[in-house]
mmCIF file of C-alpha atoms in Angstrom:
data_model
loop_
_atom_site.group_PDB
_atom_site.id
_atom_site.type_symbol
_atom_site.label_atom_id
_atom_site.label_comp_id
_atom_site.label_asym_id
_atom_site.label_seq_id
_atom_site.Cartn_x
_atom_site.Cartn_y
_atom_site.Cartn_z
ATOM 1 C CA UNK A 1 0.000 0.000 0.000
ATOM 2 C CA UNK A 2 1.134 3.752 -1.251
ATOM 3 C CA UNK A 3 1.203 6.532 1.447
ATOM 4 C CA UNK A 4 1.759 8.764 -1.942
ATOM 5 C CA UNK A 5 5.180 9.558 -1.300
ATOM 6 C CA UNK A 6 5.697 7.894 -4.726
ATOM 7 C CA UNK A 7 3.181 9.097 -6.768
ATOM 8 C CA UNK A 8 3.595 11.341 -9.728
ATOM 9 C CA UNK A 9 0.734 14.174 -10.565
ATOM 10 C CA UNK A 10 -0.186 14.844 -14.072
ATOM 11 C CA UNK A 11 -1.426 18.152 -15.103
ATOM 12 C CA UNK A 12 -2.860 17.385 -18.122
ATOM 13 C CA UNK A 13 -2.886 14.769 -20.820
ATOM 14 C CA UNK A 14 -2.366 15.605 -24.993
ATOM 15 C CA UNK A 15 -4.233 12.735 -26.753
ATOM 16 C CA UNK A 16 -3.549 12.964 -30.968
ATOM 17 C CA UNK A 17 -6.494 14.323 -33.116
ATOM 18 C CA UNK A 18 -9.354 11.776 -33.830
ATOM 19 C CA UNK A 19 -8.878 10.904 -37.635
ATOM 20 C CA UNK A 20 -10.487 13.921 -39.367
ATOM 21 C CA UNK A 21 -10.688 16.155 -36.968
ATOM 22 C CA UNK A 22 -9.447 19.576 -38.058
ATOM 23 C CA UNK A 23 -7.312 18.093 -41.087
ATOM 24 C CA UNK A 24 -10.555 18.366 -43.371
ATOM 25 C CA UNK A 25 -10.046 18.232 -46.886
ATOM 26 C CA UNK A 26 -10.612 21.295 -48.917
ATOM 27 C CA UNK A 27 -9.714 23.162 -51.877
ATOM 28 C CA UNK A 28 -10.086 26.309 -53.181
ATOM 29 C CA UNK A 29 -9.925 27.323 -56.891
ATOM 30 C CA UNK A 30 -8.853 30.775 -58.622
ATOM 31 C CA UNK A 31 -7.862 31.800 -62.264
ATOM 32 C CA UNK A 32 -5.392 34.505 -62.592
ATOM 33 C CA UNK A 33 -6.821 36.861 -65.019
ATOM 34 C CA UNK A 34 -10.763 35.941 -64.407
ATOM 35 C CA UNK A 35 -11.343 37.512 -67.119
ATOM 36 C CA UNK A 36 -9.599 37.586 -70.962
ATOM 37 C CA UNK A 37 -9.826 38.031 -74.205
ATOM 38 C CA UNK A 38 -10.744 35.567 -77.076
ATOM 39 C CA UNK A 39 -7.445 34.449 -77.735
ATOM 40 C CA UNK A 40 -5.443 34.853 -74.257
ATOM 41 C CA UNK A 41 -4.622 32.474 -71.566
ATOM 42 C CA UNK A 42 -5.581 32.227 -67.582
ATOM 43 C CA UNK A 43 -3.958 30.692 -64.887
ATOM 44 C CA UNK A 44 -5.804 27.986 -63.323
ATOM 45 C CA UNK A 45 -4.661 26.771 -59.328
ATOM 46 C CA UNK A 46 -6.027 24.326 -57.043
ATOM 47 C CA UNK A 47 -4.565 25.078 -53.300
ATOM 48 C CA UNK A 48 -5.532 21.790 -51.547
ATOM 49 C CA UNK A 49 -5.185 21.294 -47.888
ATOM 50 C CA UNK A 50 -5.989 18.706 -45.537
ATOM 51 C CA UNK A 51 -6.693 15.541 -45.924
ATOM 52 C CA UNK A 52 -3.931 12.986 -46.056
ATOM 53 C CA UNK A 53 -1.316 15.399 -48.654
ATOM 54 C CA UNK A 54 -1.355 13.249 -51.319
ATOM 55 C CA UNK A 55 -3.550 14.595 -53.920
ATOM 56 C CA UNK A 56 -5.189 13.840 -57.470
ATOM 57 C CA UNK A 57 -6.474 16.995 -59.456
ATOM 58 C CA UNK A 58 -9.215 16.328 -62.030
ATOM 59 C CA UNK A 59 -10.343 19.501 -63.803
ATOM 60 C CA UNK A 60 -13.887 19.628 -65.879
ATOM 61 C CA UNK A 61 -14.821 20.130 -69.025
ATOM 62 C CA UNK A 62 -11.036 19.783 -69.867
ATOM 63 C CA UNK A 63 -11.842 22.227 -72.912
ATOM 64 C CA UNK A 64 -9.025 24.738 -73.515
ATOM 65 C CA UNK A 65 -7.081 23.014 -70.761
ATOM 66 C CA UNK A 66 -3.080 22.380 -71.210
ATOM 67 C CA UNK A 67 -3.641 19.666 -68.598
ATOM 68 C CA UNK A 68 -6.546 18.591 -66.326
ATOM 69 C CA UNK A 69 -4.691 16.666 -64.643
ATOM 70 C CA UNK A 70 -2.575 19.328 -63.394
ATOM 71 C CA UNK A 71 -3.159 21.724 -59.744
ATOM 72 C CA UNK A 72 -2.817 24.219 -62.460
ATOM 73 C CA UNK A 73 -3.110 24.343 -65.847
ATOM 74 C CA UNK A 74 -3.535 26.475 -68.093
ATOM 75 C CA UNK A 75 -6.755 27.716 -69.800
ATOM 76 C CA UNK A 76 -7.734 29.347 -73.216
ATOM 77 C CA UNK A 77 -11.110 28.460 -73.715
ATOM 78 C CA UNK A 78 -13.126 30.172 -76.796
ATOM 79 C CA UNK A 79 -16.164 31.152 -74.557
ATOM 80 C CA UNK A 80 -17.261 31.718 -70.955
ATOM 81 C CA UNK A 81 -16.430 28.615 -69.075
ATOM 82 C CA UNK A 82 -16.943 27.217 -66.036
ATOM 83 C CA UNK A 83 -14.261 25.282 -64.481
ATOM 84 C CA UNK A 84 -14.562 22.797 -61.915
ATOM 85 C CA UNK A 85 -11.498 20.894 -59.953
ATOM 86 C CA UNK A 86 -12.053 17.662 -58.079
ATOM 87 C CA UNK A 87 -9.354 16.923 -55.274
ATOM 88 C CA UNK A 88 -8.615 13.359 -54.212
ATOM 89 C CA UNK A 89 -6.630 12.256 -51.353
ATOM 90 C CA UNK A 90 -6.987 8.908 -51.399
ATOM 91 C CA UNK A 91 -10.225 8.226 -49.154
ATOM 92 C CA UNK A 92 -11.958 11.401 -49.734
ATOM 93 C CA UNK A 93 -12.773 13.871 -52.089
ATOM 94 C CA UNK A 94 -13.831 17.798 -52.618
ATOM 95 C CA UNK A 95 -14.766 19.977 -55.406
ATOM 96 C CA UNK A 96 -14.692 23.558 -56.154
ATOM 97 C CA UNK A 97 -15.545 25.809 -58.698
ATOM 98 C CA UNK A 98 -14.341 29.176 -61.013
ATOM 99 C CA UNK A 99 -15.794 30.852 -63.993
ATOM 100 C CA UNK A 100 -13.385 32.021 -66.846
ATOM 101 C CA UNK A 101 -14.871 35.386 -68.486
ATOM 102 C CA UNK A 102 -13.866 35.092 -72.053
ATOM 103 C CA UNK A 103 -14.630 38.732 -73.867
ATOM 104 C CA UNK A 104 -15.238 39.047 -77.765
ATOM 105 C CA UNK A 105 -12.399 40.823 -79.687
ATOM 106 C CA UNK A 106 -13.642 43.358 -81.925
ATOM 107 C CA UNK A 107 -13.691 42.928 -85.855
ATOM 108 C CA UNK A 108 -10.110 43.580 -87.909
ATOM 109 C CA UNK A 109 -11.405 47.199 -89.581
ATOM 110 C CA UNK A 110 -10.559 48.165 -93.206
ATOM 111 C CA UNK A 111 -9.090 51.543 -93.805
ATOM 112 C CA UNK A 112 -9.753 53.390 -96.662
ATOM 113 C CA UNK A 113 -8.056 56.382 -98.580
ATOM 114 C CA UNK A 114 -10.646 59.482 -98.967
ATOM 115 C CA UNK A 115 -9.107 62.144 -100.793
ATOM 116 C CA UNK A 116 -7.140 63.643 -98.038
ATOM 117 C CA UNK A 117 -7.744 61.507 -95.395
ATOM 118 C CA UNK A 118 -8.335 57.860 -94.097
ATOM 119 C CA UNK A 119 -11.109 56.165 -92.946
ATOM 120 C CA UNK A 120 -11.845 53.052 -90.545
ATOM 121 C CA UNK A 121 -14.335 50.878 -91.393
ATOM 122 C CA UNK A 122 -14.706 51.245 -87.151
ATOM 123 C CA UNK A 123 -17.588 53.434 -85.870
ATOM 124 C CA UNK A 124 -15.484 53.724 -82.370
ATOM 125 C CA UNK A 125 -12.511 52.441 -79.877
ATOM 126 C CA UNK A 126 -9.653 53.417 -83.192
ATOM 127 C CA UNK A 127 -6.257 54.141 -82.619
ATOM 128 C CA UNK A 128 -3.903 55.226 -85.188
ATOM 129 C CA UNK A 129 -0.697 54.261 -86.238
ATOM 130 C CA UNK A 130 2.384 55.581 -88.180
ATOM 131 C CA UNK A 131 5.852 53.689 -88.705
ATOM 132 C CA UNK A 132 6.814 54.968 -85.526
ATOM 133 C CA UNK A 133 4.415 53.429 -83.320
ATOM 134 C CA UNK A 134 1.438 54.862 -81.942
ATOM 135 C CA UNK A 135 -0.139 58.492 -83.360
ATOM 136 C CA UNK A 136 -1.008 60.014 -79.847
ATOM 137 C CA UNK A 137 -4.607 61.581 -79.505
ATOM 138 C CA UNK A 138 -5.785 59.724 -83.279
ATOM 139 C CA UNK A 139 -8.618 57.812 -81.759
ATOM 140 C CA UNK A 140 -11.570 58.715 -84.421
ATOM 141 C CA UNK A 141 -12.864 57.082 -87.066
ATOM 142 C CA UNK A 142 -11.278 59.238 -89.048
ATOM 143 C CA UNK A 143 -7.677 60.822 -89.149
ATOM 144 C CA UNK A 144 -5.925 63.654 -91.594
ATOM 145 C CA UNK A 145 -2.476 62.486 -92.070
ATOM 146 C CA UNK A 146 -0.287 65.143 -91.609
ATOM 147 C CA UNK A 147 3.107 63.457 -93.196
ATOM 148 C CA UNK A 148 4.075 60.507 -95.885
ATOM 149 C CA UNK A 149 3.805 57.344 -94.030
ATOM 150 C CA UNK A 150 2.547 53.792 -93.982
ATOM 151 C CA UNK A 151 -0.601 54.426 -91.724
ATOM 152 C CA UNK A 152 -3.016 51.832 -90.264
ATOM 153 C CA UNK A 153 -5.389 51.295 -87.463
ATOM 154 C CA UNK A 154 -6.041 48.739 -84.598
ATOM 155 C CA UNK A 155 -9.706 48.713 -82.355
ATOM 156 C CA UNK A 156 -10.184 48.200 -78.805
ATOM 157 C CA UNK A 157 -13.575 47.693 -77.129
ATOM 158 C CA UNK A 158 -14.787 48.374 -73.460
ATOM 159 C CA UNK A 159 -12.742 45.539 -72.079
ATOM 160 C CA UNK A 160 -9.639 46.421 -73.434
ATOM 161 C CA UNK A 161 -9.659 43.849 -76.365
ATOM 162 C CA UNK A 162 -7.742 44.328 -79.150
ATOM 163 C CA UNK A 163 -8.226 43.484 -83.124
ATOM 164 C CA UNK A 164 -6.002 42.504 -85.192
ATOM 165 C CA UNK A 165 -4.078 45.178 -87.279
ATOM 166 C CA UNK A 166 -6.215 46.753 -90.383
ATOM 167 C CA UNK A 167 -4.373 46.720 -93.489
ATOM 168 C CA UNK A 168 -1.626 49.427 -94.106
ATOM 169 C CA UNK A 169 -2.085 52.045 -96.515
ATOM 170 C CA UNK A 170 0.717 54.543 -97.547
ATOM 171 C CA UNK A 171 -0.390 58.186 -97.310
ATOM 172 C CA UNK A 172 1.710 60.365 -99.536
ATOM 173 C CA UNK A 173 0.682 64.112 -98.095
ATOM 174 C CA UNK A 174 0.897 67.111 -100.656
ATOM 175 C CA UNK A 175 0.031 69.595 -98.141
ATOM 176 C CA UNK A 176 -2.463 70.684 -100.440
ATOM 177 C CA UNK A 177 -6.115 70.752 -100.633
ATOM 178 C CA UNK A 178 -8.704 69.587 -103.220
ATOM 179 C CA UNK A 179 -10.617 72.075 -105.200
ATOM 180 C CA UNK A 180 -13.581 70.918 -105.937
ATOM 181 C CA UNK A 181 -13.578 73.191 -109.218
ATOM 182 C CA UNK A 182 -11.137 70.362 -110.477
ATOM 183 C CA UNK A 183 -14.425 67.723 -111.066
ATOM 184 C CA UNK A 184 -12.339 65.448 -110.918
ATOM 185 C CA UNK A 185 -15.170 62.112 -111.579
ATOM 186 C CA UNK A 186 -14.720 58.715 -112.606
ATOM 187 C CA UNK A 187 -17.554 56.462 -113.953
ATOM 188 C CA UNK A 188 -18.684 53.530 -113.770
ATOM 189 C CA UNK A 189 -17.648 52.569 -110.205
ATOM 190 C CA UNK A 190 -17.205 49.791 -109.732
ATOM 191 C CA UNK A 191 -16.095 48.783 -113.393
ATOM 192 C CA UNK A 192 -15.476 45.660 -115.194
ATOM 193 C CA UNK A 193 -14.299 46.491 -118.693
ATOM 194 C CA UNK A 194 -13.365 50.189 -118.725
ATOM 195 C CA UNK A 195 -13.854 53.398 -117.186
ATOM 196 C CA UNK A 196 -13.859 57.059 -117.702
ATOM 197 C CA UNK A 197 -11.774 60.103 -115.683
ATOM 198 C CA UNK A 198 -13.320 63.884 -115.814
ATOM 199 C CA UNK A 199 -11.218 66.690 -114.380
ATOM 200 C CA UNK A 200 -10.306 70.031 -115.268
ATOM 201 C CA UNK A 201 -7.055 71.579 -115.253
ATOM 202 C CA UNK A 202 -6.783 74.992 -114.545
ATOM 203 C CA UNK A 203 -3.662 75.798 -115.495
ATOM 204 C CA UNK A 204 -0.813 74.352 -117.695
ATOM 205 C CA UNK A 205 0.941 71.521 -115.641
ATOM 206 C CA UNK A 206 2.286 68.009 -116.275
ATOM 207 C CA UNK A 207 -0.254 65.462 -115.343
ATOM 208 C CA UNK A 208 0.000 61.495 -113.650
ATOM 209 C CA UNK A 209 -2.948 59.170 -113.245
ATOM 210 C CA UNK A 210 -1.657 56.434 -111.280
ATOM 211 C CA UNK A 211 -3.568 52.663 -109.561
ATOM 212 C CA UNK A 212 -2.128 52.093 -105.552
ATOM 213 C CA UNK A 213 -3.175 48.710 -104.037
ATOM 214 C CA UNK A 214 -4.374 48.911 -100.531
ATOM 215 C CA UNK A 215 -1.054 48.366 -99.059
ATOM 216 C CA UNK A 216 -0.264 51.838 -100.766
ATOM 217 C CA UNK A 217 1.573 50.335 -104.087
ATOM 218 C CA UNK A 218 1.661 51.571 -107.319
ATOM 219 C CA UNK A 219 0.260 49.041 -109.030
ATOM 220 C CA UNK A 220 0.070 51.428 -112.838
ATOM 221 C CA UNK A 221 0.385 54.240 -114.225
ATOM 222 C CA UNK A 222 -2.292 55.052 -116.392
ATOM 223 C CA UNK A 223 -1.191 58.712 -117.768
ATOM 224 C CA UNK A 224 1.947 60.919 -117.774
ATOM 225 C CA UNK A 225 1.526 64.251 -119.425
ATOM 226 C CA UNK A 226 3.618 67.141 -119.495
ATOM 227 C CA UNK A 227 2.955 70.576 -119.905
ATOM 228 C CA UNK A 228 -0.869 69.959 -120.298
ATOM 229 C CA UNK A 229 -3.032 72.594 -121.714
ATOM 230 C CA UNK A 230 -5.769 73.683 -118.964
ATOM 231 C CA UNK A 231 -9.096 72.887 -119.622
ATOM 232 C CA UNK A 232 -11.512 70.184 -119.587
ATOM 233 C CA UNK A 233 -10.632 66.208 -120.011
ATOM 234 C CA UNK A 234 -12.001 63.004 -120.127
ATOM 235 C CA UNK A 235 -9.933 60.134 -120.118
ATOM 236 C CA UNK A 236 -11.394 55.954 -120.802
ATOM 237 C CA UNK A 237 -9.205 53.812 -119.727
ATOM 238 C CA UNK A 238 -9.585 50.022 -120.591
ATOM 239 C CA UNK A 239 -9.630 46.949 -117.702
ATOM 240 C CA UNK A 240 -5.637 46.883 -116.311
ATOM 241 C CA UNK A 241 -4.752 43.198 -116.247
ATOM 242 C CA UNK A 242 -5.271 43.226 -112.035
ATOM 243 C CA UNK A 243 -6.892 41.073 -109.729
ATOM 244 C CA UNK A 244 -10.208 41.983 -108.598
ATOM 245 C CA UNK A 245 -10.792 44.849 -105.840
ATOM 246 C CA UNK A 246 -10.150 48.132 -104.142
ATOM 247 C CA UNK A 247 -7.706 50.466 -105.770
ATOM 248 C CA UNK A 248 -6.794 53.739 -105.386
ATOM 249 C CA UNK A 249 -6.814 56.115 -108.576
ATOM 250 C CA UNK A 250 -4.619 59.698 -107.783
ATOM 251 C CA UNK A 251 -4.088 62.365 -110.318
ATOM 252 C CA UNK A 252 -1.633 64.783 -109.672
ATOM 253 C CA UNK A 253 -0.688 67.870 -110.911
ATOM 254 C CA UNK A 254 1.770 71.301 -110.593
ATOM 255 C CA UNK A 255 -1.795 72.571 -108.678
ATOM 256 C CA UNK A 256 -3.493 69.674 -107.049
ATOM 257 C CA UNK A 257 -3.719 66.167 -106.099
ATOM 258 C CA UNK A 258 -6.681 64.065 -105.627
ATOM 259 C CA UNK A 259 -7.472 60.460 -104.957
ATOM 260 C CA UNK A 260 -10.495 58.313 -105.146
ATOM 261 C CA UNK A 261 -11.411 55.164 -104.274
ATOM 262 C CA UNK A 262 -11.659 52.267 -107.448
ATOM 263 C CA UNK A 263 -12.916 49.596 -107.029
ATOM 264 C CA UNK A 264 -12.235 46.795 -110.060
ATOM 265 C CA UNK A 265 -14.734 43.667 -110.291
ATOM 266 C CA UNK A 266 -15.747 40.877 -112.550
#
């Protein structure tokens, strides 16, 4: 029998976690952007915790995805998606859930020559470009090149989306405006076998009538004159051997230069 001279007193007693208890499974999902452009990529991740550590990642639909598989793979979906990850550790299992906001990407615009200006086939969100870069403040549908460049446009919408760039056209500036007093006219337009050129000269000058592409090319001359008597003309010229399309017809003179769209068909 003990008279508790050799007995030890416990304070308290640690006994280890019952299996589950506070090492729940769980998982949390997040895509870095949430939100792109048609075209662009997200980040997927799946932080898992819990559980026993040793985990499986399944990832649903697996559209757009480098790998499902994966705690994070990569996503570039063509629409809105919803994502879903599965986490397995082995004896249990959790899911959670992210959407993807995919936005549309605005329509590649055309650009057109007008006399002394271009034109985007873009109501709104233009920006202008020279050779150098960006043309700071051109944001309209239309701009009034100022120098000879290559010139073209590129369209962003309310989500910062971007189109692709609009063709390039090469502006060559005269610094001078058109008269209307020239009449300078061309019939029919479109065209298929020939058409006709009306302008007036005002004074004696040498003349050019030249075909650019889109891209700004000469693609032919169609009249050299020099020392031109002023007055009235009208020119026919027959179907240049060139694909069907837009052209651009200039005339050029000592006193003017004016340009208007051509467009060639079948």
């Amino acid at each position: 029998m003990s008279n508790g001279a050799d007995c030890a007193w416990i304070d308290y007693i640690v006994f280890p976690a019952a299996s589950g208890a506070g090492n729940v499974l769980n998982v949390n999902a997040s895509a870095s952007p949430a939100e792109i452009c048609l075209g662009e990529s997200s980040q997927l991740n799946a932080f898992a915790s819990g559980g026993s550590g040793n985990y499986t990642y399944q990832w649903t639909p697996e559209t757009g995805l480098s790998d499902p598989n994966s705690s994070n793979p990569v996503a570039t979906p063509d629409e809105t998606t919803n994502y879903s990850v599965t986490v397995n550790d082995g004896s249990s299992s959790v899911t959670d859930e992210i959407i993807l906001t995919v936005h549309p990407v605005p329509e590649t615009p055309e650009i057109t020559l007008e006399d002394d200006h271009l034109v985007s086939s873009a109501g709104s969100g233009n920006q202008w470009y020279d050779s150098n870069g960006i043309i700071s403040g051109a944001t309209g549908q239309t701009y009034y090149p100022a120098a000879t460049d290559h010139f073209y446009a590129i369209v962003s919408n309310e989500f910062g989306c971007s189109s692709d760039q609009s063709n390039v056209i090469y502006f060559i500036y005269t610094g001078l405006k058109e008269n209307m007093d020239h009449r300078f006219n061309i019939y029919p337009n479109p065209f298929v076998d020939h058409f006709t050129v009306e302008f007036n000269l005002p004074a004696e000058s040498d003349i050019s009538i030249c075909l650019y592409n889109k891209l700004g090319q000469k693609a032919e001359i169609l009249y050299e004159g020099r020392k031109q008597n002023p007055g009235f003309y009208q020119l026919e010229f027959p179907r240049p051997e060139l694909n069907q399309g837009i052209y651009f017809i200039t005339i050029n003179s000592s006193t003017f230069s004016v340009t208007r769209k051509l467009i060639l068909a079948n």
